[in-house]
mmCIF file of C-alpha atoms in Angstrom:
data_model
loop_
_atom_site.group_PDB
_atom_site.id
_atom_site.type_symbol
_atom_site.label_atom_id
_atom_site.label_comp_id
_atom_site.label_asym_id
_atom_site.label_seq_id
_atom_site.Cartn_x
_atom_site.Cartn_y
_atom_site.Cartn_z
ATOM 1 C CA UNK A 1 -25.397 -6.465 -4.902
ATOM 2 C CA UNK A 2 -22.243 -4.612 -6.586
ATOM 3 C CA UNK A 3 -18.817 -5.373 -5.264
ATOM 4 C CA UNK A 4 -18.110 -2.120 -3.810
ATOM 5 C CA UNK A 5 -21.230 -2.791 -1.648
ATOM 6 C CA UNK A 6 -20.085 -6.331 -0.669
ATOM 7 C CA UNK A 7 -16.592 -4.887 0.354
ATOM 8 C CA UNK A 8 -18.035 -2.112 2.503
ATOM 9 C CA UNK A 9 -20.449 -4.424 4.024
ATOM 10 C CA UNK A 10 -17.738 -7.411 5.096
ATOM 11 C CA UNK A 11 -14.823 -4.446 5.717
ATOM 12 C CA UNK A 12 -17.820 -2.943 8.153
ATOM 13 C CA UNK A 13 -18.069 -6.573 9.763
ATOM 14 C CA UNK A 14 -14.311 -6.566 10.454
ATOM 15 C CA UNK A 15 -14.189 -2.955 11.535
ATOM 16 C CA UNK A 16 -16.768 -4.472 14.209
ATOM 17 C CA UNK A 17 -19.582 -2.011 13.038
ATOM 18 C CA UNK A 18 -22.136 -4.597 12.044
ATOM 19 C CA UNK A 19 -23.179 -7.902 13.094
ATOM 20 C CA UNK A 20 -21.396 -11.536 11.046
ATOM 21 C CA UNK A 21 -25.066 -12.751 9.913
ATOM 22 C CA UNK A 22 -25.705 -9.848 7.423
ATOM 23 C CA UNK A 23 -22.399 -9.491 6.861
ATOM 24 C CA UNK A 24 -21.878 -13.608 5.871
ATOM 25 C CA UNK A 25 -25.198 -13.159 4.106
ATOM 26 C CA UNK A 26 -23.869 -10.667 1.909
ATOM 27 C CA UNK A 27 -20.982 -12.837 1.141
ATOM 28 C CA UNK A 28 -23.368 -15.661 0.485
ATOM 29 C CA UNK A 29 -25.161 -13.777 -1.863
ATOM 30 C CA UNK A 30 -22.388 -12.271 -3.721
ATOM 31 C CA UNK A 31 -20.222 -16.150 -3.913
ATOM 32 C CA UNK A 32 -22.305 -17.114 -7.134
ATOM 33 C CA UNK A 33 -21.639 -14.188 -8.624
ATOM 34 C CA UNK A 34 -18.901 -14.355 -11.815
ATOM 35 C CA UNK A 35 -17.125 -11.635 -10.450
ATOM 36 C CA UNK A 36 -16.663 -12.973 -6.940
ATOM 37 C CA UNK A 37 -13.379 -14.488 -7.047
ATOM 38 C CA UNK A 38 -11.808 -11.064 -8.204
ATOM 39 C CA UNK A 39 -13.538 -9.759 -5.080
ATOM 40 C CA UNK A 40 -10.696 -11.186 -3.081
ATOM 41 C CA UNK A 41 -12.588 -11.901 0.367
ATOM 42 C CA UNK A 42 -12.944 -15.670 1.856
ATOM 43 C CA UNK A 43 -15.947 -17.510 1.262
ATOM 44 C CA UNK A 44 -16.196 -17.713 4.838
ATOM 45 C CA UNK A 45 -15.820 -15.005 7.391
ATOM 46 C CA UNK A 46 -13.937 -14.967 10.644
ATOM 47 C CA UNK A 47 -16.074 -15.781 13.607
ATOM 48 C CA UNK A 48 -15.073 -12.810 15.729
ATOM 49 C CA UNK A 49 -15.758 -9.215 14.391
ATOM 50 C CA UNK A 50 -12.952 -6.506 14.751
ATOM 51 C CA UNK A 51 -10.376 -8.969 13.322
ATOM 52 C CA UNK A 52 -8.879 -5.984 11.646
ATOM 53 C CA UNK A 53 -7.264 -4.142 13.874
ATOM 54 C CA UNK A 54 -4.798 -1.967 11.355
ATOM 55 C CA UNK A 55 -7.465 -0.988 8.446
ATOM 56 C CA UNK A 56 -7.843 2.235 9.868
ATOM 57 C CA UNK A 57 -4.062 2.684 10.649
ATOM 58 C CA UNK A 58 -2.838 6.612 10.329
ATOM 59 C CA UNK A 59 0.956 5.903 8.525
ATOM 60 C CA UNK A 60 1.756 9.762 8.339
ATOM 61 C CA UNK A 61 2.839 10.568 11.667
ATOM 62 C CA UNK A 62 5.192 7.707 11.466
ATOM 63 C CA UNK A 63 6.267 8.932 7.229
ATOM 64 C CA UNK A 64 6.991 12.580 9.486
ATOM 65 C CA UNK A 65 9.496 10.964 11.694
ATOM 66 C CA UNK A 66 12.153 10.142 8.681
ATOM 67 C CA UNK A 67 14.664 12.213 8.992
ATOM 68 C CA UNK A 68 16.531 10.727 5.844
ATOM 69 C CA UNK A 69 16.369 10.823 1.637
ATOM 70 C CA UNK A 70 13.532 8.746 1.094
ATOM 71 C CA UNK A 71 12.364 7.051 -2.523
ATOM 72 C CA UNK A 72 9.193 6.206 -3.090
ATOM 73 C CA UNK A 73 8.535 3.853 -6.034
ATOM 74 C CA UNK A 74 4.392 2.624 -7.015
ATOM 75 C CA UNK A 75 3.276 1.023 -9.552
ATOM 76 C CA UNK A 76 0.731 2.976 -11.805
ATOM 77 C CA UNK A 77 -1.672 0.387 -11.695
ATOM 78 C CA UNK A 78 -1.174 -0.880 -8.208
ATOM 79 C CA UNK A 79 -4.333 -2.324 -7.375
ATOM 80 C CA UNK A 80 -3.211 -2.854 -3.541
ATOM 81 C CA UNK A 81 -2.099 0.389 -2.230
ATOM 82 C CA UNK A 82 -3.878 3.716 -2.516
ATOM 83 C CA UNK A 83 -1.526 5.059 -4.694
ATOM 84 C CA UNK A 84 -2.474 8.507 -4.802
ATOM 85 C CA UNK A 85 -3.317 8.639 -1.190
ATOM 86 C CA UNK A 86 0.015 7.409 -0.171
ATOM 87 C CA UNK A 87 1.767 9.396 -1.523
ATOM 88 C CA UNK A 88 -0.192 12.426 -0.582
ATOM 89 C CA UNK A 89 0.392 11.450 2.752
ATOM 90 C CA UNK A 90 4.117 11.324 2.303
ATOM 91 C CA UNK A 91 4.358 14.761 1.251
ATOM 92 C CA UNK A 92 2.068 16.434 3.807
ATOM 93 C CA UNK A 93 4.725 14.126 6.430
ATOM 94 C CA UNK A 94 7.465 15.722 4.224
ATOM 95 C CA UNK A 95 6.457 19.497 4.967
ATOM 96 C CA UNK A 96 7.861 18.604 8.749
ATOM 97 C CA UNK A 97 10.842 19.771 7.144
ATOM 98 C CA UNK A 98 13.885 16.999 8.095
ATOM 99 C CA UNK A 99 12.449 14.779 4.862
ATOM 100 C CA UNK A 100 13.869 14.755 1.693
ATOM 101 C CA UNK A 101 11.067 12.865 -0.854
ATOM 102 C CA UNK A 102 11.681 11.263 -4.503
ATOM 103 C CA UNK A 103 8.729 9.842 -5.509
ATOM 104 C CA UNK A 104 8.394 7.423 -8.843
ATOM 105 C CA UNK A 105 5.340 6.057 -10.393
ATOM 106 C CA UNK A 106 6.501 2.931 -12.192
ATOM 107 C CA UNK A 107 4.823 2.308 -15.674
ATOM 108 C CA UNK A 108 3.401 -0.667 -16.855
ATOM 109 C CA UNK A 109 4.259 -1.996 -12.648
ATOM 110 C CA UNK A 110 0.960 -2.926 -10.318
ATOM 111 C CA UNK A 111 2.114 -3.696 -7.007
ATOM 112 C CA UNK A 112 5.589 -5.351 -7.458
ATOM 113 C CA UNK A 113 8.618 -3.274 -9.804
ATOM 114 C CA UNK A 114 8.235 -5.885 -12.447
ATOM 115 C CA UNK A 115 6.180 -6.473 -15.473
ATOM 116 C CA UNK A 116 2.924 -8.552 -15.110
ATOM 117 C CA UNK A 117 3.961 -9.331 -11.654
ATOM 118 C CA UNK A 118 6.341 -11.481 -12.335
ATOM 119 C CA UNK A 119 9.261 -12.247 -9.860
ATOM 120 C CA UNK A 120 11.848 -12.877 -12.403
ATOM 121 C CA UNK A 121 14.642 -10.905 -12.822
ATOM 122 C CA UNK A 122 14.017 -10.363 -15.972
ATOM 123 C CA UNK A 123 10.645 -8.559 -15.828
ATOM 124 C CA UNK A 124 11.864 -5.826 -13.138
ATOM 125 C CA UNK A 125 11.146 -2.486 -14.803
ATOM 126 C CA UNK A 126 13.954 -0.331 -16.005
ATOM 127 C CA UNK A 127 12.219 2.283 -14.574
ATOM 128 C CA UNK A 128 12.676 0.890 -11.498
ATOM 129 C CA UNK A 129 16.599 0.098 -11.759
ATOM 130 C CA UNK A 130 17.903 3.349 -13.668
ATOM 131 C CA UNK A 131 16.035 5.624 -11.021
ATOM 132 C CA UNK A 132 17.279 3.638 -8.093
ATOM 133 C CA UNK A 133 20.736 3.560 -9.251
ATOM 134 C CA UNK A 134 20.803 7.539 -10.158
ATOM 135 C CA UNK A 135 19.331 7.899 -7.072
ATOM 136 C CA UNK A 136 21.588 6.171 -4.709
ATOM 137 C CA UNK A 137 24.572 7.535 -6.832
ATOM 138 C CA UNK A 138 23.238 11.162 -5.858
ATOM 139 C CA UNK A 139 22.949 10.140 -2.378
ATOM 140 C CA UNK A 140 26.485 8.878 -2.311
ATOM 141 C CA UNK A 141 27.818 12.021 -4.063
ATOM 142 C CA UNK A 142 26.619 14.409 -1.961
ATOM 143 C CA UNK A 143 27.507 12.076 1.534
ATOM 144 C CA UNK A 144 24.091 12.698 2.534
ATOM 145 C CA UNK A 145 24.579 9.697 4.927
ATOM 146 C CA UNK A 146 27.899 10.709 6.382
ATOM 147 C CA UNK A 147 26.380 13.994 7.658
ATOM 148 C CA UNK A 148 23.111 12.802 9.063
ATOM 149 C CA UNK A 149 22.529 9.203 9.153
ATOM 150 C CA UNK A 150 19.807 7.613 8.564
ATOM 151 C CA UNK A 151 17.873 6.249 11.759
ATOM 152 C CA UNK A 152 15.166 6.710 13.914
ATOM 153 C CA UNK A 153 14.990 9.746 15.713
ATOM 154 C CA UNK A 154 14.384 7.625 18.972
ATOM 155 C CA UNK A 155 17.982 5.640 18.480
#
């Protein structure tokens, strides 16, 4: 059993689609594997299926309601979030029209702005600084927030 296999089969389980038994079986199965820890699923699955609720959560109606400058930054290598697929989804939201989109890919930066990821100080890309700081400057310069704010349209 691969680990894309094992994945689909326990995020199935917790989608509610199949039953715990296979799905705990598969697990079982996969735990004396070398690669299993890198799999990052518990040893022992949650008693109830349909425990997650929010894996099939839709973000880009809510990325079309921003009505303000938004900046994007993702690591290159971020194995977390769909890169790509995020940030698709933030521009189809941003053809609404009222969105303004900067969007950075941060090199050498997984999930976190910083190097390795670290949570030092001292290993936050300067990627990630220079563009934020030229990007709030051009904010401020052109009083984008003085003329529109930046809330919720439902405030």
């Amino acid at each position: 059993m691969d680990l894309d296999h094992l994945r689909g089969t326990v995020e199935e389980y917790l989608r509610g689609h199949t039953g715990r038994a296979s799905a705990q079986h598969a697990v079982d199965r996969a735990a004396a594997r070398p690669w299993f820890p890198l799999a990052r699923l518990p040893r022992e699955l949650p008693t109830e299926t349909g425990t997650w609720t929010d894996m099939e959560f839709d973000p880009e109606p809510v990325f079309a309601r921003a009505n303000c400058p938004v900046l994007l930054f993702y690591g290159a290598t971020d194995a977390w979030s769909p890169v790509d697929a995020s940030i698709a989804a933030w521009r189809r939201a941003a053809t609404t029209g009222a969105l303004d989109l900067t969007v950075c890919r941060l090199d050498g930066c997984d999930h976190l702005p910083s190097f390795d990821e670290r949570e030092d100080i001292a290993s936050i890309s300067s990627q990630y600084s220079t563009t934020l700081v030229t990007w709030l400057e051009s904010q401020l310069s052109t009083g984008w927030a003085d003329r529109r704010g930046c809330r919720d349209d439902k405030s």
